[in-house]
Coordinates of C-alpha atoms in Angstrom, one line a residue:
I74 CA 111.2 89.9 108.0
I75 CA 113.5 86.9 108.4
R76 CA 116.1 88.3 106.1
E77 CA 116.3 91.4 108.3
R78 CA 117.6 89.3 111.1
L79 CA 120.7 88.6 109.1
P80 CA 123.8 90.7 109.6
D81 CA 124.4 93.5 107.1
Y82 CA 121.0 93.1 105.5
P83 CA 119.0 96.3 105.2
H84 CA 116.3 96.5 107.9
R85 CA 113.2 98.7 108.5
N86 CA 113.0 100.7 111.7
G87 CA 110.0 101.6 113.9
L88 CA 109.0 104.6 111.8
V89 CA 108.6 102.5 108.7
W90 CA 106.6 99.8 110.6
N91 CA 104.3 102.3 112.2
Q92 CA 103.8 104.8 109.4
S93 CA 101.4 104.1 106.5
P94 CA 101.7 102.2 104.2
G95 CA 103.8 100.1 106.5
A96 CA 106.9 98.0 106.2
L97 CA 105.6 95.4 103.7
L98 CA 105.3 98.1 101.0
T99 CA 108.7 99.7 102.0
I100 CA 111.4 97.8 100.3
P101 CA 114.7 98.2 102.2
T102 CA 116.9 97.4 99.2
F103 CA 115.7 100.5 97.5
A104 CA 117.0 103.0 100.0
D105 CA 118.5 103.1 103.5
T106 CA 116.8 106.4 104.6
P107 CA 113.2 107.6 104.8
R108 CA 114.3 110.6 102.9
R109 CA 114.2 108.5 99.7
L110 CA 110.6 107.2 100.2
P111 CA 107.7 109.4 98.9
F112 CA 105.3 108.6 101.8
L113 CA 107.8 109.2 104.5
L114 CA 109.0 112.7 103.5
D115 CA 106.3 114.5 105.4
P116 CA 106.7 112.5 108.7
V117 CA 110.4 113.2 108.8
G118 CA 110.0 116.9 107.8
Q119 CA 111.7 116.6 104.4
R120 CA 110.9 117.8 100.9
P121 CA 111.6 115.9 97.6
G122 CA 114.7 116.8 95.7
P123 CA 114.7 120.0 93.6
N124 CA 114.8 118.5 90.1
Y125 CA 113.2 115.9 87.9
T126 CA 114.2 113.4 85.2
A127 CA 112.1 113.5 82.0
V128 CA 111.5 110.0 80.5
I129 CA 110.0 110.0 77.0
F130 CA 108.7 106.6 75.8
V131 CA 108.9 106.4 72.0
Q132 CA 106.8 103.6 70.4
I133 CA 106.1 105.0 66.9
G134 CA 108.9 107.3 66.1
A135 CA 108.9 109.9 63.4
A136 CA 110.4 108.9 60.0
Q137 CA 112.7 111.8 60.4
L138 CA 113.2 113.9 63.5
S139 CA 112.9 117.5 62.5
P140 CA 111.9 120.8 64.3
N141 CA 108.4 120.3 63.1
T142 CA 107.8 116.9 64.8
A143 CA 106.1 116.6 68.2
L144 CA 109.0 114.8 69.7
Y145 CA 111.5 117.4 68.7
K146 CA 109.2 120.2 70.1
L147 CA 108.7 118.2 73.3
V148 CA 112.4 117.8 74.0
R149 CA 112.9 121.5 73.3
S150 CA 110.2 122.5 75.8
I151 CA 111.7 120.2 78.5
T152 CA 115.2 121.7 77.9
K153 CA 113.9 125.1 78.8
S154 CA 112.5 123.9 82.2
Q155 CA 114.2 125.4 85.2
F156 CA 113.8 122.1 87.1
V157 CA 114.9 119.4 84.7
D158 CA 118.0 117.4 85.6
K159 CA 118.3 115.1 82.5
I160 CA 116.2 113.7 79.6
L161 CA 115.9 109.9 78.9
I162 CA 114.6 108.8 75.5
L163 CA 113.3 105.2 75.7
W164 CA 113.4 104.2 72.1
A165 CA 111.1 101.2 71.7
C166 CA 110.2 101.2 68.0
D167 CA 111.5 99.4 65.0
R168 CA 113.0 102.5 63.4
P169 CA 116.6 103.2 64.4
A170 CA 117.0 106.0 66.9
P171 CA 118.1 109.4 65.4
T172 CA 121.8 110.3 65.8
R173 CA 122.6 112.9 68.4
K174 CA 122.9 115.7 65.9
R175 CA 119.3 115.2 64.9
W176 CA 118.0 116.1 68.4
P177 CA 117.5 119.7 69.5
P178 CA 120.4 121.3 71.5
T179 CA 120.0 120.7 75.2
G180 CA 122.8 122.8 76.5
H181 CA 123.9 121.6 79.9
I182 CA 121.0 119.1 80.2
P183 CA 122.2 115.6 79.5
L184 CA 120.1 113.6 76.9
H185 CA 120.4 109.8 76.9
V186 CA 118.8 107.6 74.3
I187 CA 118.2 104.1 75.6
P188 CA 117.4 101.6 72.7
G189 CA 114.7 99.0 73.2
G190 CA 115.9 96.5 70.6
S191 CA 114.4 95.1 67.4
S192 CA 110.9 93.7 67.0
E193 CA 112.2 90.3 67.9
D194 CA 113.7 91.2 71.2
R195 CA 112.0 94.4 72.1
P196 CA 111.1 94.4 75.8
S197 CA 107.7 94.8 77.3
I198 CA 105.9 98.2 77.3
S199 CA 106.6 98.1 81.0
Q200 CA 110.1 99.3 80.1
R201 CA 108.9 102.8 80.6
F202 CA 108.7 102.1 84.3
F203 CA 112.0 100.3 84.6
P204 CA 114.2 101.8 87.4
H205 CA 116.9 102.9 85.0
E206 CA 120.2 103.8 86.7
Q207 CA 120.3 107.2 84.9
I208 CA 117.2 108.3 87.0
E209 CA 118.8 109.9 90.1
T210 CA 116.1 112.4 91.0
D211 CA 113.1 111.7 93.2
A212 CA 110.7 113.0 90.5
V213 CA 110.1 111.3 87.2
L214 CA 108.3 113.0 84.4
S215 CA 106.7 110.3 82.3
L216 CA 105.8 111.4 78.7
D217 CA 104.5 109.9 75.5
E218 CA 106.4 111.0 72.4
D219 CA 103.4 113.0 71.1
A220 CA 102.6 114.9 74.3
I221 CA 102.1 118.6 73.6
L222 CA 103.0 120.7 76.6
N223 CA 104.9 123.9 76.9
T224 CA 107.6 124.6 79.5
D225 CA 105.4 126.6 81.8
E226 CA 103.0 123.7 82.0
L227 CA 105.8 121.2 82.8
D228 CA 107.1 123.5 85.6
F229 CA 103.6 124.1 87.0
A230 CA 102.9 120.3 87.2
Y231 CA 106.3 119.7 88.9
Q232 CA 105.6 122.4 91.5
V233 CA 102.3 120.8 92.3
W234 CA 103.9 117.4 92.5
Q235 CA 106.4 118.7 95.1
D236 CA 103.5 119.2 97.5
F237 CA 102.1 115.7 96.8
P238 CA 105.3 113.5 96.2
D239 CA 103.5 110.3 97.1
R240 CA 100.9 110.7 94.3
I241 CA 100.7 110.7 90.5
V242 CA 100.3 114.3 89.3
G243 CA 99.6 115.0 85.6
Y244 CA 97.4 116.1 82.8
P245 CA 95.4 113.5 80.9
A246 CA 92.6 112.0 83.2
R247 CA 90.4 109.0 82.9
A248 CA 87.7 107.4 85.0
H249 CA 86.8 103.8 86.0
F250 CA 83.5 102.8 87.4
W251 CA 81.5 99.8 88.5
D252 CA 79.1 98.7 85.7
D253 CA 76.1 96.9 87.4
S254 CA 74.8 95.7 84.0
K255 CA 78.0 93.8 83.4
N256 CA 79.0 93.1 87.0
A257 CA 82.5 94.4 86.1
W258 CA 84.6 97.5 86.2
G259 CA 84.3 99.9 83.2
Y260 CA 86.8 102.4 81.8
T261 CA 86.0 105.7 80.0
S262 CA 87.7 108.6 78.5
K263 CA 84.5 110.7 78.3
W264 CA 84.6 114.2 79.8
T265 CA 82.9 113.8 83.2
N266 CA 82.9 115.7 86.5
Y267 CA 85.1 113.2 88.1
Y268 CA 88.3 111.2 87.4
S269 CA 90.1 108.4 89.0
I270 CA 93.1 107.8 86.8
V271 CA 95.8 110.1 85.5
L272 CA 97.6 108.7 82.5
T273 CA 101.4 108.5 82.5
G274 CA 101.6 110.1 79.0
A275 CA 102.2 113.4 80.8
A276 CA 102.6 112.9 84.6
F277 CA 105.0 113.2 87.5
Y278 CA 105.6 110.5 90.1
H279 CA 108.3 109.3 92.5
R280 CA 110.9 107.0 91.2
Y281 CA 110.3 104.6 94.1
Y282 CA 107.2 103.4 92.2
N283 CA 109.4 102.3 89.3
Y284 CA 111.2 100.1 91.7
L285 CA 108.0 98.7 93.1
Y286 CA 106.5 98.2 89.6
T287 CA 109.5 96.2 88.4
N288 CA 110.4 94.3 91.6
W289 CA 107.2 94.0 93.7
L290 CA 104.3 93.5 91.3
S291 CA 103.1 90.0 90.7
Y292 CA 104.1 88.2 87.5
L293 CA 100.5 87.9 86.4
L294 CA 100.1 91.7 86.4
L295 CA 103.2 92.3 84.4
K296 CA 102.4 89.5 82.0
T297 CA 99.0 91.0 81.3
V298 CA 100.7 94.2 80.3
Q299 CA 103.2 92.4 78.2
Q300 CA 100.7 90.3 76.3
S301 CA 98.4 93.2 75.6
S302 CA 101.1 95.8 75.0
N303 CA 98.7 98.1 76.8
C304 CA 97.5 99.1 80.2
E305 CA 100.8 99.8 81.8
D306 CA 99.6 103.3 82.8
I307 CA 96.5 101.9 84.5
L308 CA 98.6 99.4 86.4
M309 CA 100.9 102.2 87.6
N310 CA 97.9 104.1 88.8
L311 CA 96.5 101.1 90.7
L312 CA 99.9 100.5 92.2
V313 CA 100.4 104.0 93.6
S314 CA 96.8 104.1 94.9
H315 CA 97.3 100.7 96.5
V316 CA 100.3 102.0 98.3
T317 CA 99.0 105.4 99.4
R318 CA 95.2 104.8 99.5
K319 CA 95.0 108.2 97.7
P320 CA 93.8 109.2 94.3
P321 CA 96.0 110.9 91.6
I322 CA 95.9 114.6 91.1
K323 CA 95.0 116.2 87.8
V324 CA 96.4 119.6 86.8
T325 CA 95.0 121.6 83.9
Q326 CA 96.8 123.1 81.0
R327 CA 96.5 126.3 78.9
K328 CA 95.5 124.4 75.8
G329 CA 93.7 121.2 75.3
Y330 CA 96.0 118.3 76.0
K331 CA 96.3 116.0 72.9
D332 CA 96.5 112.4 74.0
R333 CA 96.3 109.1 72.3
E334 CA 92.7 108.3 73.2
S335 CA 91.2 111.3 71.5
G336 CA 91.0 112.1 67.8
R337 CA 92.0 109.8 65.1
S338 CA 94.6 107.3 66.3
P339 CA 95.1 103.6 66.9
W340 CA 94.5 104.2 70.6
N341 CA 90.9 105.5 69.8
D342 CA 89.9 102.1 68.3
P343 CA 86.9 100.5 70.2
D344 CA 89.0 97.4 70.7
H345 CA 91.5 99.5 72.6
F346 CA 89.0 100.4 75.2
I347 CA 87.7 96.8 75.5
Q348 CA 91.2 95.7 76.1
R349 CA 91.8 98.3 78.8
Q350 CA 88.6 97.3 80.5
S351 CA 89.7 93.7 80.5
C352 CA 93.1 94.7 82.0
L353 CA 91.4 96.8 84.6
N354 CA 89.3 93.8 85.8
T355 CA 92.3 91.6 85.8
F356 CA 94.2 94.1 87.9
A357 CA 91.3 94.6 90.3
A358 CA 91.0 90.8 90.8
V359 CA 94.7 90.6 91.8
F360 CA 94.8 93.7 94.0
G361 CA 91.5 92.7 95.6

């Protein structure tokens, strides 16, 4: 508030102060117009931009990228989308990234591979939510490398997101609940008749939340994610719901979505869920 009294410093107008979520969650250094903020689009009678940027986070990486690998198929499906603007590959595994000729043809759709470094200097898993300068669209499609979705499913989810640009809209859903026996929050991936979290392994959200995640969240929250190499998707869900006071939106797919917390995978280990419950309680304590 004091900085905004200085000449040439971005300031927030009356609309921002009087429209939820208020000025304290509206960072003026992100944009100088309400048109760029997800929760102010409706009050000013605007719609989000017409395209999205796909961001694929690669942690494991195939030994050899080929037409039969999930990552190759995923890039090919995205390329066929009528709404995609560009594709970013965040390469955060020890294997070297494949050369450009190994990737599927993308036509006029740019494909950028952003290396994450070696095991010694690899950044936190929160890298997937860094506001990379290559992201110029309002919509971000966040994907895990093994997401199995066809082009129609991607386009459908994007069209739903356009009606709810302030929320996370995606496929894999989870739930958290209050466990009276433990006097703590619990986390579950069991099929239930409710959900409260949409994982960012296949979800759309507004790029403003990348900016908030990186520049606004407390150090304790980001350090919890970094130390556990886990829970970044839960933290993003809590951030968006904290800003909007609204839940995420789940969309359904033609085939069963294959995610990392079902079937045989490292993410299905019991310790994985214990860790996520621990993260959830840490996050809840900070957010209040």
